[in-house]
Tab-separated table of N, CA and C in Angstrom:
chain	number	residue	atom	x	y	z
A	1	UNK	N	119.949	85.408	87.227
A	1	UNK	CA	119.231	86.116	88.271
A	1	UNK	C	119.291	85.592	89.802
A	2	UNK	N	119.143	85.939	90.890
A	2	UNK	CA	119.850	86.013	92.081
A	2	UNK	C	118.660	85.851	92.343
A	3	UNK	N	117.508	84.900	93.557
A	3	UNK	CA	116.853	84.568	94.096
A	3	UNK	C	116.184	85.626	94.908
A	4	UNK	N	114.942	85.890	94.683
A	4	UNK	CA	114.477	87.163	95.617
A	4	UNK	C	113.939	86.671	96.689
A	5	UNK	N	114.390	86.300	98.052
A	5	UNK	CA	114.023	86.033	99.463
A	5	UNK	C	113.109	87.298	100.339
A	6	UNK	N	113.820	87.887	100.380
A	6	UNK	CA	114.172	89.110	101.518
A	6	UNK	C	113.775	90.499	100.455
A	7	UNK	N	113.036	91.221	100.985
A	7	UNK	CA	113.582	92.266	100.798
A	7	UNK	C	114.750	93.233	100.736
A	8	UNK	N	115.546	93.086	100.410
A	8	UNK	CA	116.962	93.331	100.803
A	8	UNK	C	117.390	92.706	99.564
A	9	UNK	N	117.107	91.769	99.772
A	9	UNK	CA	117.315	91.093	98.401
A	9	UNK	C	117.266	91.879	96.878
A	10	UNK	N	116.126	92.470	97.376
A	10	UNK	CA	115.494	93.009	96.361
A	10	UNK	C	116.018	94.489	95.969
A	11	UNK	N	115.943	95.030	96.993
A	11	UNK	CA	116.579	96.867	97.195
A	11	UNK	C	118.469	96.113	96.690
A	12	UNK	N	118.904	95.226	96.759
A	12	UNK	CA	120.104	95.134	96.877
A	12	UNK	C	120.646	94.765	95.451
A	13	UNK	N	119.146	94.606	94.500
A	13	UNK	CA	119.530	94.295	92.485
A	13	UNK	C	119.053	95.056	92.581
A	14	UNK	N	118.392	96.472	92.939
A	14	UNK	CA	117.976	97.172	92.437
A	14	UNK	C	119.086	98.367	92.208
A	15	UNK	N	119.716	98.579	93.498
A	15	UNK	CA	120.559	99.806	93.843
A	15	UNK	C	122.444	98.850	92.786
A	16	UNK	N	122.056	97.854	92.648
A	16	UNK	CA	123.327	97.146	91.657
A	16	UNK	C	123.423	97.389	90.098
A	17	UNK	N	121.576	97.732	89.845
A	17	UNK	CA	121.460	97.872	88.596
A	17	UNK	C	120.787	96.514	87.870
A	18	UNK	N	120.687	95.459	88.702
A	18	UNK	CA	120.750	94.201	88.331
A	18	UNK	C	119.185	93.706	88.089
A	19	UNK	N	118.777	94.618	88.513
A	19	UNK	CA	116.937	94.528	88.268
A	19	UNK	C	116.603	96.056	87.256
A	20	UNK	N	115.945	96.412	86.287
A	20	UNK	CA	115.577	97.123	85.611
A	20	UNK	C	114.590	97.435	84.959
A	21	UNK	N	113.815	98.267	84.497
A	21	UNK	CA	113.077	98.433	83.138
A	21	UNK	C	113.213	98.510	81.977
A	22	UNK	N	112.721	97.875	81.783
A	22	UNK	CA	112.975	98.212	80.232
A	22	UNK	C	112.324	99.306	79.518
A	23	UNK	N	113.174	100.094	78.593
A	23	UNK	CA	112.068	101.061	78.479
A	23	UNK	C	111.010	101.222	77.529
A	24	UNK	N	110.428	100.425	77.667
A	24	UNK	CA	108.923	100.610	76.764
A	24	UNK	C	108.037	100.242	78.253
A	25	UNK	N	108.430	100.195	79.512
A	25	UNK	CA	107.374	100.292	80.813
A	25	UNK	C	106.984	101.805	81.182
A	26	UNK	N	105.009	101.677	80.804
A	26	UNK	CA	104.481	102.707	81.033
A	26	UNK	C	105.362	103.636	82.304
A	27	UNK	N	104.828	103.965	82.091
A	27	UNK	CA	106.004	105.983	83.363
A	27	UNK	C	104.990	105.067	85.507
A	28	UNK	N	105.399	105.316	86.122
A	28	UNK	CA	105.309	105.534	87.594
A	28	UNK	C	103.787	106.019	87.888
A	29	UNK	N	102.708	105.328	87.647
A	29	UNK	CA	101.810	106.220	87.919
A	29	UNK	C	100.815	106.578	89.349
A	30	UNK	N	101.147	105.426	89.992
A	30	UNK	CA	100.007	105.322	91.122
A	30	UNK	C	100.577	106.552	91.979
A	31	UNK	N	99.136	106.653	92.808
A	31	UNK	CA	98.563	107.367	93.513
A	31	UNK	C	98.423	107.026	95.078
A	32	UNK	N	98.477	108.205	95.865
A	32	UNK	CA	98.829	107.962	97.189
A	32	UNK	C	98.267	106.474	97.915
A	33	UNK	N	97.213	107.083	97.511
A	33	UNK	CA	96.178	106.086	98.305
A	33	UNK	C	95.860	104.651	97.847
A	34	UNK	N	96.723	104.120	96.400
A	34	UNK	CA	97.491	102.703	96.288
A	34	UNK	C	98.279	102.317	96.666
A	35	UNK	N	99.549	103.591	97.354
A	35	UNK	CA	100.782	103.094	98.113
A	35	UNK	C	100.821	103.076	98.996
A	36	UNK	N	99.620	103.828	99.949
A	36	UNK	CA	99.472	103.258	101.455
A	36	UNK	C	98.863	102.066	101.244
A	37	UNK	N	97.402	101.636	100.335
A	37	UNK	CA	97.282	100.450	100.746
A	37	UNK	C	97.885	99.315	100.225
A	38	UNK	N	98.640	99.612	99.773
A	38	UNK	CA	100.037	98.093	99.373
A	38	UNK	C	101.105	98.320	100.565
A	39	UNK	N	101.254	100.137	101.967
A	39	UNK	CA	102.299	99.495	102.790
A	39	UNK	C	101.637	98.970	103.831
A	40	UNK	N	99.532	99.005	103.736
A	40	UNK	CA	99.516	98.409	104.723
A	40	UNK	C	99.370	96.640	104.226
A	41	UNK	N	99.097	96.235	103.292
A	41	UNK	CA	99.614	94.820	102.723
A	41	UNK	C	100.682	94.378	103.493
A	42	UNK	N	101.545	94.993	103.235
A	42	UNK	CA	103.076	94.676	103.569
A	42	UNK	C	102.980	94.234	105.146
A	43	UNK	N	102.513	95.646	105.788
A	43	UNK	CA	102.656	95.572	106.947
A	43	UNK	C	101.824	94.859	108.233
A	44	UNK	N	101.028	94.052	107.526
A	44	UNK	CA	99.529	93.230	107.854
A	44	UNK	C	99.665	91.772	106.748
A	45	UNK	N	101.422	91.911	106.187
A	45	UNK	CA	101.815	90.949	106.298
A	45	UNK	C	100.522	89.554	105.574
A	46	UNK	N	100.485	90.453	104.126
A	46	UNK	CA	98.989	89.856	103.784
A	46	UNK	C	99.903	90.261	102.408
A	47	UNK	N	99.412	88.657	101.292
A	47	UNK	CA	99.937	88.571	99.682
A	47	UNK	C	100.011	90.213	98.730
A	48	UNK	N	100.928	90.377	98.321
A	48	UNK	CA	100.650	91.718	96.974
A	48	UNK	C	100.817	91.465	96.482
A	49	UNK	N	101.053	90.127	95.387
A	49	UNK	CA	101.293	90.077	94.528
A	49	UNK	C	102.622	88.919	94.027
A	50	UNK	N	102.121	89.271	92.369
A	50	UNK	CA	104.044	88.092	92.120
A	50	UNK	C	105.067	89.176	91.339
A	51	UNK	N	105.682	88.547	90.954
A	51	UNK	CA	106.674	89.685	89.872
A	51	UNK	C	107.163	89.194	88.895
A	52	UNK	N	106.770	89.302	87.475
A	52	UNK	CA	107.444	88.488	86.472
A	52	UNK	C	108.864	89.382	85.816
A	53	UNK	N	110.225	88.922	85.388
A	53	UNK	CA	111.356	88.828	85.101
A	53	UNK	C	111.553	88.564	83.883
A	54	UNK	N	112.085	88.801	83.074
A	54	UNK	CA	112.871	88.633	82.209
A	54	UNK	C	114.359	88.806	82.065
A	55	UNK	N	115.082	87.404	81.885
A	55	UNK	CA	116.305	87.713	82.486
A	55	UNK	C	116.814	87.448	80.922
A	56	UNK	N	118.518	88.292	80.457
A	56	UNK	CA	118.731	88.357	78.643
A	56	UNK	C	120.643	88.359	78.436
A	57	UNK	N	120.940	88.324	77.603
A	57	UNK	CA	122.206	88.565	78.043
A	57	UNK	C	122.567	89.438	75.999
A	58	UNK	N	121.518	89.970	76.045
A	58	UNK	CA	122.128	90.444	75.274
A	58	UNK	C	121.887	91.768	74.929
A	59	UNK	N	121.316	92.932	76.523
A	59	UNK	CA	121.275	93.909	76.373
A	59	UNK	C	119.768	94.154	75.549
A	60	UNK	N	118.944	93.385	74.949
A	60	UNK	CA	118.274	93.853	73.136
A	60	UNK	C	117.349	94.921	74.221
A	61	UNK	N	117.162	95.618	74.951
A	61	UNK	CA	116.079	96.678	75.808
A	61	UNK	C	117.128	98.203	75.512
A	62	UNK	N	116.203	99.274	75.598
A	62	UNK	CA	117.053	100.544	76.413
A	62	UNK	C	116.747	100.005	77.881
A	63	UNK	N	116.782	100.831	78.861
A	63	UNK	CA	116.530	100.360	80.230
A	63	UNK	C	116.989	101.681	81.150
A	64	UNK	N	115.858	101.671	82.455
A	64	UNK	CA	116.131	102.562	83.475
A	64	UNK	C	115.900	101.804	84.572
A	65	UNK	N	116.314	102.923	85.121
A	65	UNK	CA	116.185	102.284	87.068
A	65	UNK	C	115.069	102.302	87.926
A	66	UNK	N	114.477	101.379	88.265
A	66	UNK	CA	113.622	101.599	88.537
A	66	UNK	C	113.329	102.783	89.329
A	67	UNK	N	111.803	103.360	89.512
A	67	UNK	CA	111.740	104.256	90.031
A	67	UNK	C	112.373	106.081	89.653
A	68	UNK	N	113.033	106.025	88.495
A	68	UNK	CA	113.118	106.995	87.762
A	68	UNK	C	111.904	107.282	86.743
A	69	UNK	N	111.638	108.566	86.690
A	69	UNK	CA	110.286	109.663	85.955
A	69	UNK	C	110.802	108.926	84.922
A	70	UNK	N	111.712	109.592	84.523
A	70	UNK	CA	111.870	109.532	83.118
A	70	UNK	C	113.096	109.205	82.607
A	71	UNK	N	113.783	108.721	81.519
A	71	UNK	CA	115.124	108.217	81.433
A	71	UNK	C	115.875	109.573	81.013
A	72	UNK	N	116.652	109.229	81.392
A	72	UNK	CA	118.074	110.747	81.650
A	72	UNK	C	119.576	109.982	81.963
A	73	UNK	N	120.244	111.441	81.851
A	73	UNK	CA	121.921	110.442	82.000
A	73	UNK	C	121.609	110.009	83.013
A	74	UNK	N	120.880	110.683	83.674
A	74	UNK	CA	121.035	109.472	85.839
A	74	UNK	C	120.906	108.825	85.726
A	75	UNK	N	119.053	108.700	85.210
A	75	UNK	CA	118.304	107.295	85.260
A	75	UNK	C	118.590	105.836	84.096
A	76	UNK	N	119.350	106.627	83.412
A	76	UNK	CA	119.969	105.951	82.036
A	76	UNK	C	120.709	104.360	82.364
A	77	UNK	N	120.599	103.035	81.876
A	77	UNK	CA	121.104	101.837	82.790
A	77	UNK	C	122.182	102.228	81.162
A	78	UNK	N	123.086	101.706	81.051
A	78	UNK	CA	123.248	101.064	79.073
A	78	UNK	C	124.488	98.957	80.162
A	79	UNK	N	123.605	98.385	80.249
A	79	UNK	CA	123.587	97.432	79.328
A	79	UNK	C	124.967	96.316	79.209
A	80	UNK	N	125.584	95.686	79.947
A	80	UNK	CA	127.051	95.264	79.797
A	80	UNK	C	126.715	94.413	79.059
A	81	UNK	N	128.086	93.498	78.606
A	81	UNK	CA	127.577	91.961	78.274
A	81	UNK	C	127.589	90.801	78.867
A	82	UNK	N	126.638	91.584	80.669
A	82	UNK	CA	126.772	90.484	81.465
A	82	UNK	C	124.930	90.345	81.618
A	83	UNK	N	124.271	89.610	82.097
A	83	UNK	CA	123.018	89.208	82.259
A	83	UNK	C	122.814	90.016	82.722
A	84	UNK	N	120.764	91.028	82.493
A	84	UNK	CA	120.589	91.813	82.881
A	84	UNK	C	118.993	91.585	82.924
A	85	UNK	N	118.673	91.350	84.012
A	85	UNK	CA	117.173	91.079	84.341
A	85	UNK	C	116.363	92.823	84.240
A	86	UNK	N	115.421	92.371	83.221
A	86	UNK	CA	114.056	93.292	83.359
A	86	UNK	C	113.457	93.394	84.127
A	87	UNK	N	112.588	93.756	84.689
A	87	UNK	CA	111.361	93.953	85.578
A	87	UNK	C	110.029	94.033	84.156
A	88	UNK	N	109.374	92.706	83.910
A	88	UNK	CA	108.231	93.265	83.211
A	88	UNK	C	106.753	93.397	84.146
A	89	UNK	N	106.204	92.805	85.252
A	89	UNK	CA	105.202	93.406	85.572
A	89	UNK	C	105.180	93.276	87.307
A	90	UNK	N	105.110	93.849	87.507
A	90	UNK	CA	105.145	94.595	89.159
A	90	UNK	C	105.657	95.404	89.462
A	91	UNK	N	105.829	96.531	88.586
A	91	UNK	CA	106.461	98.274	88.106
A	91	UNK	C	105.841	99.074	89.633
A	92	UNK	N	104.822	98.907	89.284
A	92	UNK	CA	104.119	100.244	90.757
A	92	UNK	C	104.430	99.638	91.608
A	93	UNK	N	103.684	98.155	92.279
A	93	UNK	CA	103.994	97.147	93.300
A	93	UNK	C	105.889	97.679	93.822
A	94	UNK	N	106.965	97.179	92.748
A	94	UNK	CA	108.188	97.395	93.235
A	94	UNK	C	108.733	98.422	93.288
A	95	UNK	N	107.957	99.631	93.203
A	95	UNK	CA	109.086	101.088	93.003
A	95	UNK	C	108.143	102.092	94.739
A	96	UNK	N	106.932	101.500	94.649
A	96	UNK	CA	106.521	101.469	95.895
A	96	UNK	C	107.169	101.295	97.392
A	97	UNK	N	107.411	99.954	97.101
A	97	UNK	CA	107.372	99.199	97.926
A	97	UNK	C	109.233	99.619	97.909
A	98	UNK	N	110.356	99.704	97.122
A	98	UNK	CA	111.620	100.185	97.133
A	98	UNK	C	111.510	101.869	97.333
A	99	UNK	N	110.322	102.796	97.288
A	99	UNK	CA	110.499	103.960	97.112
A	99	UNK	C	110.096	104.213	98.394
A	100	UNK	N	108.998	103.524	99.633
A	100	UNK	CA	108.605	103.594	101.179
A	100	UNK	C	109.437	103.061	102.327
A	101	UNK	N	109.890	102.052	101.753
A	101	UNK	CA	110.707	101.084	102.686
A	101	UNK	C	112.186	101.128	102.721
A	102	UNK	N	112.628	101.867	101.708
A	102	UNK	CA	114.326	102.338	101.263
A	102	UNK	C	114.622	103.389	101.670
A	103	UNK	N	115.824	104.198	101.944
A	103	UNK	CA	116.045	105.652	101.439
A	103	UNK	C	117.019	105.901	100.186
A	104	UNK	N	117.080	104.604	99.241
A	104	UNK	CA	117.974	105.587	98.212
A	104	UNK	C	117.372	106.190	97.458
A	105	UNK	N	115.888	106.885	96.911
A	105	UNK	CA	115.631	107.570	95.595
A	105	UNK	C	115.639	108.769	96.725
A	106	UNK	N	115.384	108.701	98.113
A	106	UNK	CA	115.089	110.071	98.913
A	106	UNK	C	117.294	110.500	97.990
A	107	UNK	N	118.016	110.068	98.401
A	107	UNK	CA	119.388	110.325	98.479
A	107	UNK	C	119.824	110.198	97.337
A	108	UNK	N	119.898	109.627	95.946
A	108	UNK	CA	119.496	109.869	94.454
A	108	UNK	C	119.369	110.538	93.698
A	109	UNK	N	118.207	111.405	94.394
A	109	UNK	CA	116.937	112.357	93.549
A	109	UNK	C	116.932	113.464	94.198
A	110	UNK	N	117.645	113.626	95.766
A	110	UNK	CA	117.557	114.587	96.984
A	110	UNK	C	117.338	116.221	95.746
A	111	UNK	N	118.098	116.455	95.031
A	111	UNK	CA	118.473	117.467	94.316
A	111	UNK	C	117.854	118.127	93.022
A	112	UNK	N	116.830	116.612	92.645
A	112	UNK	CA	116.160	116.812	91.751
A	112	UNK	C	114.799	117.470	91.435
A	113	UNK	N	113.950	117.816	91.030
A	113	UNK	CA	112.695	118.430	91.088
A	113	UNK	C	111.884	117.387	90.939
A	114	UNK	N	112.429	116.285	90.535
A	114	UNK	CA	111.244	114.954	90.186
A	114	UNK	C	111.387	113.712	91.330
A	115	UNK	N	111.938	113.789	92.413
A	115	UNK	CA	112.459	113.444	93.649
A	115	UNK	C	110.832	112.695	94.381
A	116	UNK	N	110.540	111.121	93.205
A	116	UNK	CA	109.813	110.252	93.910
A	116	UNK	C	109.668	110.302	95.697
A	117	UNK	N	111.343	109.578	96.045
A	117	UNK	CA	111.598	109.637	97.371
A	117	UNK	C	111.553	110.446	98.618
A	118	UNK	N	111.634	112.355	97.999
A	118	UNK	CA	110.695	112.475	99.032
A	118	UNK	C	109.338	112.565	98.766
A	119	UNK	N	108.634	112.777	97.736
A	119	UNK	CA	107.438	113.291	98.208
A	119	UNK	C	106.894	112.191	98.762
A	120	UNK	N	107.790	110.517	98.624
A	120	UNK	CA	106.905	109.357	99.601
A	120	UNK	C	107.593	109.498	100.369
A	121	UNK	N	108.480	110.118	101.439
A	121	UNK	CA	108.726	110.040	102.701
A	121	UNK	C	107.467	111.139	103.460
A	122	UNK	N	107.536	112.531	102.653
A	122	UNK	CA	106.427	112.978	103.070
A	122	UNK	C	105.656	112.641	103.018
A	123	UNK	N	104.631	112.027	102.178
A	123	UNK	CA	103.658	111.153	102.344
A	123	UNK	C	102.933	110.227	103.260
A	124	UNK	N	104.347	109.181	103.582
A	124	UNK	CA	104.705	108.251	104.570
A	124	UNK	C	104.491	109.188	106.351
A	125	UNK	N	105.250	110.172	106.132
A	125	UNK	CA	105.158	110.637	107.735
A	125	UNK	C	103.888	111.377	107.562
A	126	UNK	N	103.326	112.112	106.421
A	126	UNK	CA	102.658	113.138	106.952
A	126	UNK	C	101.077	112.116	107.453
A	127	UNK	N	100.671	110.268	107.435
A	127	UNK	CA	99.724	109.348	107.397
A	127	UNK	C	100.089	109.123	108.459
A	128	UNK	N	101.558	108.866	109.269
A	128	UNK	CA	101.767	108.685	110.404
A	128	UNK	C	101.744	109.709	111.241
A	129	UNK	N	101.709	111.391	111.296
A	129	UNK	CA	101.063	112.216	112.083
A	129	UNK	C	99.641	111.719	112.050
A	130	UNK	N	99.328	111.651	111.231
A	130	UNK	CA	97.454	111.682	111.155
A	130	UNK	C	96.772	110.337	112.070
A	131	UNK	N	98.344	109.554	112.140
A	131	UNK	CA	97.814	108.737	112.995
A	131	UNK	C	98.363	108.993	114.108
A	132	UNK	N	98.631	109.648	114.882
A	132	UNK	CA	99.423	110.332	115.807
A	132	UNK	C	100.627	109.909	116.749
A	133	UNK	N	101.367	109.211	114.928
A	133	UNK	CA	102.780	108.850	115.411
A	133	UNK	C	103.518	110.439	115.455
A	134	UNK	N	104.635	110.187	116.004
A	134	UNK	CA	105.874	111.481	116.544
A	134	UNK	C	106.622	110.918	115.398
A	135	UNK	N	106.861	112.077	114.042
A	135	UNK	CA	107.879	112.174	113.380
A	135	UNK	C	108.582	113.135	113.202
A	136	UNK	N	109.965	113.094	113.426
A	136	UNK	CA	110.700	114.070	113.409
A	136	UNK	C	110.830	114.362	111.548
A	137	UNK	N	111.362	115.713	111.347
A	137	UNK	CA	111.590	116.342	109.723
A	137	UNK	C	112.792	115.857	109.556
């Protein structure tokens, strides 16, 4: 797996399906308060912990896109013959960061009732408004 040095490196790995969740991972469960605390830590340049990955060349696990609430036709990844990297620990943090600081989920799931990206964007906009920051819908 490519080394992750920046947030953009992480976004690229996720959007190119090079970093995925093994199907045995629990679903995304963080609530707004936890996500806001994480965003605050990032914006204050505080440490947010590490992640644990597993690189495999055999596609040994069924997997799904990071941020997919359920494994369906749109979110399922079919491992090829190349190496695949599974996110083993850090799913809640990585999903929260990816959803909050990129537009990928909003675009990918904009017509889905399970649109995590849209919910995150609305939550961030609400938080900004409560702090007196003008946000355009």
